Tab-separated table of C-alpha atoms in Angstrom:
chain	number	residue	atom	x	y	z
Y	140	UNK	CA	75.605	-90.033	-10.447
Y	141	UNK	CA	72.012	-88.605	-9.886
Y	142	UNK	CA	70.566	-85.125	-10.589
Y	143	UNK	CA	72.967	-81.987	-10.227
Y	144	UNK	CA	73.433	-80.366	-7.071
Y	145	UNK	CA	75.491	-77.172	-6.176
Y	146	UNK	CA	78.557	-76.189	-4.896
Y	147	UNK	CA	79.441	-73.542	-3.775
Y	148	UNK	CA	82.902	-71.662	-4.141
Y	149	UNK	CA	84.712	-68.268	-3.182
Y	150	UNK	CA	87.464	-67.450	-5.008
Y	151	UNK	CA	89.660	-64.239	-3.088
Y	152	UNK	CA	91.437	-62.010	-5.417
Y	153	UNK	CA	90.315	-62.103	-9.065
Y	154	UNK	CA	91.622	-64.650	-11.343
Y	155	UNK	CA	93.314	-62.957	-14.302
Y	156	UNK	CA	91.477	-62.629	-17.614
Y	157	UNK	CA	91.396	-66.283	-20.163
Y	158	UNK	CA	94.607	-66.307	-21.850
Y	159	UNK	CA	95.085	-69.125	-25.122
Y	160	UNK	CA	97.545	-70.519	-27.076
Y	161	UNK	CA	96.119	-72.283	-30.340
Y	162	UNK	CA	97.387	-75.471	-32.090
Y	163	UNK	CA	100.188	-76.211	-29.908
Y	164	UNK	CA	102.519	-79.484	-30.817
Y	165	UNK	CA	103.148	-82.335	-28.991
Y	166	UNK	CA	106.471	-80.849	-27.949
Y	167	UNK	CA	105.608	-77.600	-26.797
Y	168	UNK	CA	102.444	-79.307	-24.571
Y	169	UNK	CA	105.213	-81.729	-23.325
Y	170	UNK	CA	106.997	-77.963	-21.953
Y	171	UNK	CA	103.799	-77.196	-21.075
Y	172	UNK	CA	103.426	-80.730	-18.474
Y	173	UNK	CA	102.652	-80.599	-15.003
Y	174	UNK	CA	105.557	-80.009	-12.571
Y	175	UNK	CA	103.976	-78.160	-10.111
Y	176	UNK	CA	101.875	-79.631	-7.731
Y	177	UNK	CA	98.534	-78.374	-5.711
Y	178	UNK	CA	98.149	-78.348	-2.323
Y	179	UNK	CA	94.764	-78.625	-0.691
Y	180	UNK	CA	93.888	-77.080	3.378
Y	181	UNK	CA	91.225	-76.319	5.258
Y	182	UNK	CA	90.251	-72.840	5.081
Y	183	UNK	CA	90.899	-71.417	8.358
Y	184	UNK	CA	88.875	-68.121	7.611
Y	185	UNK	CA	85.141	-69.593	6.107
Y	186	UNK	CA	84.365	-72.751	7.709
Y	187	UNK	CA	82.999	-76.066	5.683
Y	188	UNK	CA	85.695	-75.170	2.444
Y	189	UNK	CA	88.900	-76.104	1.824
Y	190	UNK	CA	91.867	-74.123	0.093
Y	191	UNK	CA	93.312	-75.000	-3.133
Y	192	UNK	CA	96.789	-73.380	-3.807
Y	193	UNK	CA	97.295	-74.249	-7.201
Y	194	UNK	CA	101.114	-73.201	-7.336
Y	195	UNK	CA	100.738	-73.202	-10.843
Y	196	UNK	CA	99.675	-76.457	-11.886
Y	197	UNK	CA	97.640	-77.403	-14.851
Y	198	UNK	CA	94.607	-80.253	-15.328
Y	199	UNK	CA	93.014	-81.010	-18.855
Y	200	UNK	CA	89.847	-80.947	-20.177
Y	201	UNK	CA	87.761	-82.226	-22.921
Y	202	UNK	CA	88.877	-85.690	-23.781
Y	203	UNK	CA	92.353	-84.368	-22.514
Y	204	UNK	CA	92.354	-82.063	-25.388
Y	205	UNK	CA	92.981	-78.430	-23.691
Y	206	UNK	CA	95.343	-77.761	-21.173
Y	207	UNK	CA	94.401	-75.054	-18.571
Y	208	UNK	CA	97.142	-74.022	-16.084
Y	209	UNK	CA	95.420	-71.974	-12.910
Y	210	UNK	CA	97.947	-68.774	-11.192
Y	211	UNK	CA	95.509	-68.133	-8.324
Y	212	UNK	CA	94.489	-70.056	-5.142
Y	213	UNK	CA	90.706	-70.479	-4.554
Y	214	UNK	CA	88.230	-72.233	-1.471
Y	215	UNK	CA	86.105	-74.910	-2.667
Y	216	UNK	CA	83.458	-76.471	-0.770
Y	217	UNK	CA	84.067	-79.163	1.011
Y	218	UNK	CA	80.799	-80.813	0.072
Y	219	UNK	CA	77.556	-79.800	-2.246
Y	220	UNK	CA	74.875	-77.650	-0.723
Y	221	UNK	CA	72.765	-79.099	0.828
Y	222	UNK	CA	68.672	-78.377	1.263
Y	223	UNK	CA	69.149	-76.856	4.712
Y	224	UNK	CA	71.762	-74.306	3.603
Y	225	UNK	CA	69.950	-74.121	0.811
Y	226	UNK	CA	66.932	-73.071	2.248
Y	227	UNK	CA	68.229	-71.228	5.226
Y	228	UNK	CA	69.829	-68.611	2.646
Y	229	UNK	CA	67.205	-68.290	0.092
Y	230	UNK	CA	64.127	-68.282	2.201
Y	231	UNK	CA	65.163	-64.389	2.054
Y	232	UNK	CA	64.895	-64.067	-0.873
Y	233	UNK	CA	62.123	-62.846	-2.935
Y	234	UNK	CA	63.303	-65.601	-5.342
Y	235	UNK	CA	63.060	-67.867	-2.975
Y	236	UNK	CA	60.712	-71.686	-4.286
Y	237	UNK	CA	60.067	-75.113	-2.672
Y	238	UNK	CA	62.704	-77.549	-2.069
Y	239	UNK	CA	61.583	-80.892	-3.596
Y	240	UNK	CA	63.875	-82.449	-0.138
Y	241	UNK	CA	62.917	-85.355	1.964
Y	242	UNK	CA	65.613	-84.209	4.375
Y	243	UNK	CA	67.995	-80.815	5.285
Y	244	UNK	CA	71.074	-83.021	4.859
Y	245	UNK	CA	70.749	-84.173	1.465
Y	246	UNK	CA	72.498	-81.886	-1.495
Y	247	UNK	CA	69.910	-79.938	-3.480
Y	248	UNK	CA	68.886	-81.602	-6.522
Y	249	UNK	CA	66.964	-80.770	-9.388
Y	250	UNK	CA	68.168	-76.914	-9.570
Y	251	UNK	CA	68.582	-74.825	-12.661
Y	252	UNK	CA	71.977	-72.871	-13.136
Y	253	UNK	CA	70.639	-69.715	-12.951
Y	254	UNK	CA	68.541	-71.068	-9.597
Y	255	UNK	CA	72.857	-71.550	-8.691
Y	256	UNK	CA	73.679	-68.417	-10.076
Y	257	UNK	CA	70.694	-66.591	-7.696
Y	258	UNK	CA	71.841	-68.622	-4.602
Y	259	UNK	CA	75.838	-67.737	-4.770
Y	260	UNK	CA	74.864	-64.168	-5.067
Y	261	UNK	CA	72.856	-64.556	-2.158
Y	262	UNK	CA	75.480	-66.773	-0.132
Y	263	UNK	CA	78.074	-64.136	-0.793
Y	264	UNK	CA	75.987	-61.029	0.578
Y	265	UNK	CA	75.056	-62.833	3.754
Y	266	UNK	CA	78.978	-63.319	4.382
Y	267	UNK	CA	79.929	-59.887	3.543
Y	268	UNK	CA	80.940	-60.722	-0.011
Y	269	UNK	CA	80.341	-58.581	-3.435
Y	270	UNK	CA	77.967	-60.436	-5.921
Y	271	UNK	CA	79.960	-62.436	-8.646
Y	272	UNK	CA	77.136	-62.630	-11.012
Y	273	UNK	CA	75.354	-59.119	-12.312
Y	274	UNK	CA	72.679	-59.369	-15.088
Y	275	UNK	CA	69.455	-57.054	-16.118
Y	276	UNK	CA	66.290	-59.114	-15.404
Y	277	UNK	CA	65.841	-62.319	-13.723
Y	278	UNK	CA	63.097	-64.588	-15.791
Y	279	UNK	CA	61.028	-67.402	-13.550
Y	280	UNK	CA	58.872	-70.200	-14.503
Y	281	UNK	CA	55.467	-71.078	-12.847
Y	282	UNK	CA	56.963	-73.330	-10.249
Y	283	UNK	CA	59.020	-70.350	-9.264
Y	284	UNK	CA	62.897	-71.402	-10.700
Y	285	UNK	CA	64.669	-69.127	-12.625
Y	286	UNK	CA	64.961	-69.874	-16.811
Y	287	UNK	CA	67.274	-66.677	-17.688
Y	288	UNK	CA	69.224	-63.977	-16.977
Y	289	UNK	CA	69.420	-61.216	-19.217
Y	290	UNK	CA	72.442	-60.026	-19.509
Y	291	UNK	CA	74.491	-62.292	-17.466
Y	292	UNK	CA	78.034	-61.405	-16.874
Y	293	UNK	CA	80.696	-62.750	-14.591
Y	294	UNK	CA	82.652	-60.448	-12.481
Y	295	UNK	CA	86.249	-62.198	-12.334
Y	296	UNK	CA	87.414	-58.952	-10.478
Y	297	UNK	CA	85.530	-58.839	-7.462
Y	298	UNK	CA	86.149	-61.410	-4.178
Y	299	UNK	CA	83.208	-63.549	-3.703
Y	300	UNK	CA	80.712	-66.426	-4.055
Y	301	UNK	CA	79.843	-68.280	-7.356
Y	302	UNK	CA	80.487	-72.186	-9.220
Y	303	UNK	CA	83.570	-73.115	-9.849
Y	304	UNK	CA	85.146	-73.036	-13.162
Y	305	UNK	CA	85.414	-76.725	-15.035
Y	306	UNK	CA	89.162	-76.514	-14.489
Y	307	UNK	CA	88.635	-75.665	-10.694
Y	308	UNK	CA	86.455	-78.535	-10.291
Y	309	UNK	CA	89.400	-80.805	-11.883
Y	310	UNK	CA	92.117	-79.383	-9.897
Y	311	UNK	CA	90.358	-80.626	-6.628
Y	312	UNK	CA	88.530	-83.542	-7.604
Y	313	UNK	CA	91.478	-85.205	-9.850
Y	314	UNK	CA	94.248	-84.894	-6.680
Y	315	UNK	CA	92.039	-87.978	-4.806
Y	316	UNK	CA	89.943	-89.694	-7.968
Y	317	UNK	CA	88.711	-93.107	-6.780
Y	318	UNK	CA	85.044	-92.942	-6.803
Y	319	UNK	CA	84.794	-96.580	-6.033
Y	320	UNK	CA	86.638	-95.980	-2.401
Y	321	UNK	CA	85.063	-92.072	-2.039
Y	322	UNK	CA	81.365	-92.224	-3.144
Y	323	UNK	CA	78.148	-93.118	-3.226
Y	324	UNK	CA	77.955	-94.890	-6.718
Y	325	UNK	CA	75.222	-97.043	-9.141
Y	326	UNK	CA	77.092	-100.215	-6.805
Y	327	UNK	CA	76.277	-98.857	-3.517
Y	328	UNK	CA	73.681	-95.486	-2.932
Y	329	UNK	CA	70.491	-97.994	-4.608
Y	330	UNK	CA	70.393	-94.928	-6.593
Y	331	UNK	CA	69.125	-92.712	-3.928
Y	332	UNK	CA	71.026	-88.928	-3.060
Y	333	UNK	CA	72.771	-89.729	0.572
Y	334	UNK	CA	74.034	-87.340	3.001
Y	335	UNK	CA	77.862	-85.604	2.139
Y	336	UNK	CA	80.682	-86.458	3.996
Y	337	UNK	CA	79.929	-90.541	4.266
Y	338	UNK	CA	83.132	-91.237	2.240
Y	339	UNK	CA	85.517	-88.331	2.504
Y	340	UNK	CA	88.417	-88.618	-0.039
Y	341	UNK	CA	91.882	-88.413	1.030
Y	342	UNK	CA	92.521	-84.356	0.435
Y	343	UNK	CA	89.236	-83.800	2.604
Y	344	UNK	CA	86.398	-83.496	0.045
Y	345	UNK	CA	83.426	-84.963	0.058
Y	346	UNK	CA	81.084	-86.557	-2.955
Y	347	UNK	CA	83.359	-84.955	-5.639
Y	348	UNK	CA	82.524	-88.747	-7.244
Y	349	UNK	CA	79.131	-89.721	-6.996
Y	350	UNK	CA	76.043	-88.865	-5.160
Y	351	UNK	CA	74.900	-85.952	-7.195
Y	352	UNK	CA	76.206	-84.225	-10.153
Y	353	UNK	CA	77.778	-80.600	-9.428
Y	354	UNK	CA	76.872	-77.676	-11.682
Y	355	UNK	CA	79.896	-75.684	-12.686
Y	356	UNK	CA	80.311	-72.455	-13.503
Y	357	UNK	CA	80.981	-73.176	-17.475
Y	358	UNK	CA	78.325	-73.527	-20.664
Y	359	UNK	CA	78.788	-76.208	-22.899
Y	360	UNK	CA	80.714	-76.196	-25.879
Y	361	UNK	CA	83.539	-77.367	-27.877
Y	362	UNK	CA	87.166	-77.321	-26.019
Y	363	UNK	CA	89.961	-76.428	-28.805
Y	364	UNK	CA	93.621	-78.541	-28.859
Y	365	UNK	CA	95.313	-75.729	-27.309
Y	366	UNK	CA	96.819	-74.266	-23.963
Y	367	UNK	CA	94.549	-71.612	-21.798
Y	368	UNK	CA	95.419	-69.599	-18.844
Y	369	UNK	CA	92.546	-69.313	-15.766
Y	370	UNK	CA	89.866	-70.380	-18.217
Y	371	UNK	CA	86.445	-68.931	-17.564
């Protein structure tokens, strides 16, 4: 793994609010198991993302200590963002900074989160898309990337553009896990960012294992033992 990159996401129809059960036993998480199953598609209406029907299904997180069970379907990229659609979007932007990029196909690197935040707003208004993200005041540093937003909030309500949730990013990336046989890797990239799509995994992703590391939509912090509905 390298630096973090983006990826991008549009989830249609809002995901219903966090739900959580605390302190669940081993028996009731057993209930609780996997029997549904997702199924992965390309997205016939926005080209270069694939859609995840999650029919229910469940992945866990933090050291396998909560359980998050997803009741919506969502479109995930099928690769990170690269500096060409990086740049093509946010050079309209009075945001808008200097890639460090030796080349249009490589994923964006070296990006804050609220640089990500900035972009998927802008990605979704170009499609015809609400903005995901509202906040107060955007706050830049002198090389031009953005350090804060005041009063960030996430609008789960609204269709559009933003990072996907931790749990998304399980859902699609656990259904074809072998990072030795779908990406670039300390054994093979001579740690040096490569273009997407050299090692497409089985369900039709690309660089969900190695390459670059991809932001998600989640802050750190600790994950309780416990069960949670479409965690954001």
């Amino acid at each position: 793994m390298l630096n973090s990159a983006i990826l991008a996401l549009v989830l249609l129809g809002a995901c219903s609010n966090s739900q959580m059960d605390e302190g669940l036993d081993d028996e009731s998480r057993s209930a609780e198991s996997d029997v549904a199953v997702p199924e992965v598609e390309l997205d016939s209406l926005r080209p270069g993302m694939m859609r995840i029907k999650s029919n229910g299904a469940s992945v866990l997180l933090g050291d396998d200590r909560m359980r998050v069970k997803l009741d919506y379907d969502y479109s995930l990229g099928i690769h990170e963002v690269t500096c060409g659609e990086f740049a093509q979007i946010s050079e309209k932007e009075t945001w808008y900074f200097y890639l460090d990029c030796t080349q249009d196909d490589l994923p964006v690197t070296n990006v804050s989160y609220f640089d990500a935040v900035l972009f998927a707003n802008a990605y979704g208004r170009v499609h015809g898309y609400d903005s995901v993200y509202v906040y107060h005041r955007a706050v830049f540093n002198s090389k031009g990337h953005c350090v804060n937003l005041e009063g960030l909030n996430v609008r789960t309500d609204v269709d559009g553009f933003r990072l996907p949730t931790e749990a998304e990013w399980v859902m699609a990336a656990s259904l074809s896990w072998d990072p030795e046989r779908y990406g670039w890797t300390s054994a093979n990239s001579n740690y040096e960012l490569h273009a997407p799509c050299a090692f497409p995994d089985s369900m039709g992703f690309c660089d969900l294992a190695g390459n670059a590391l991809e932001l998600t939509n989640d802050w750190l912090g600790n994950l309780g033992d416990s069960v949670a509905k479409n965690f954001v």
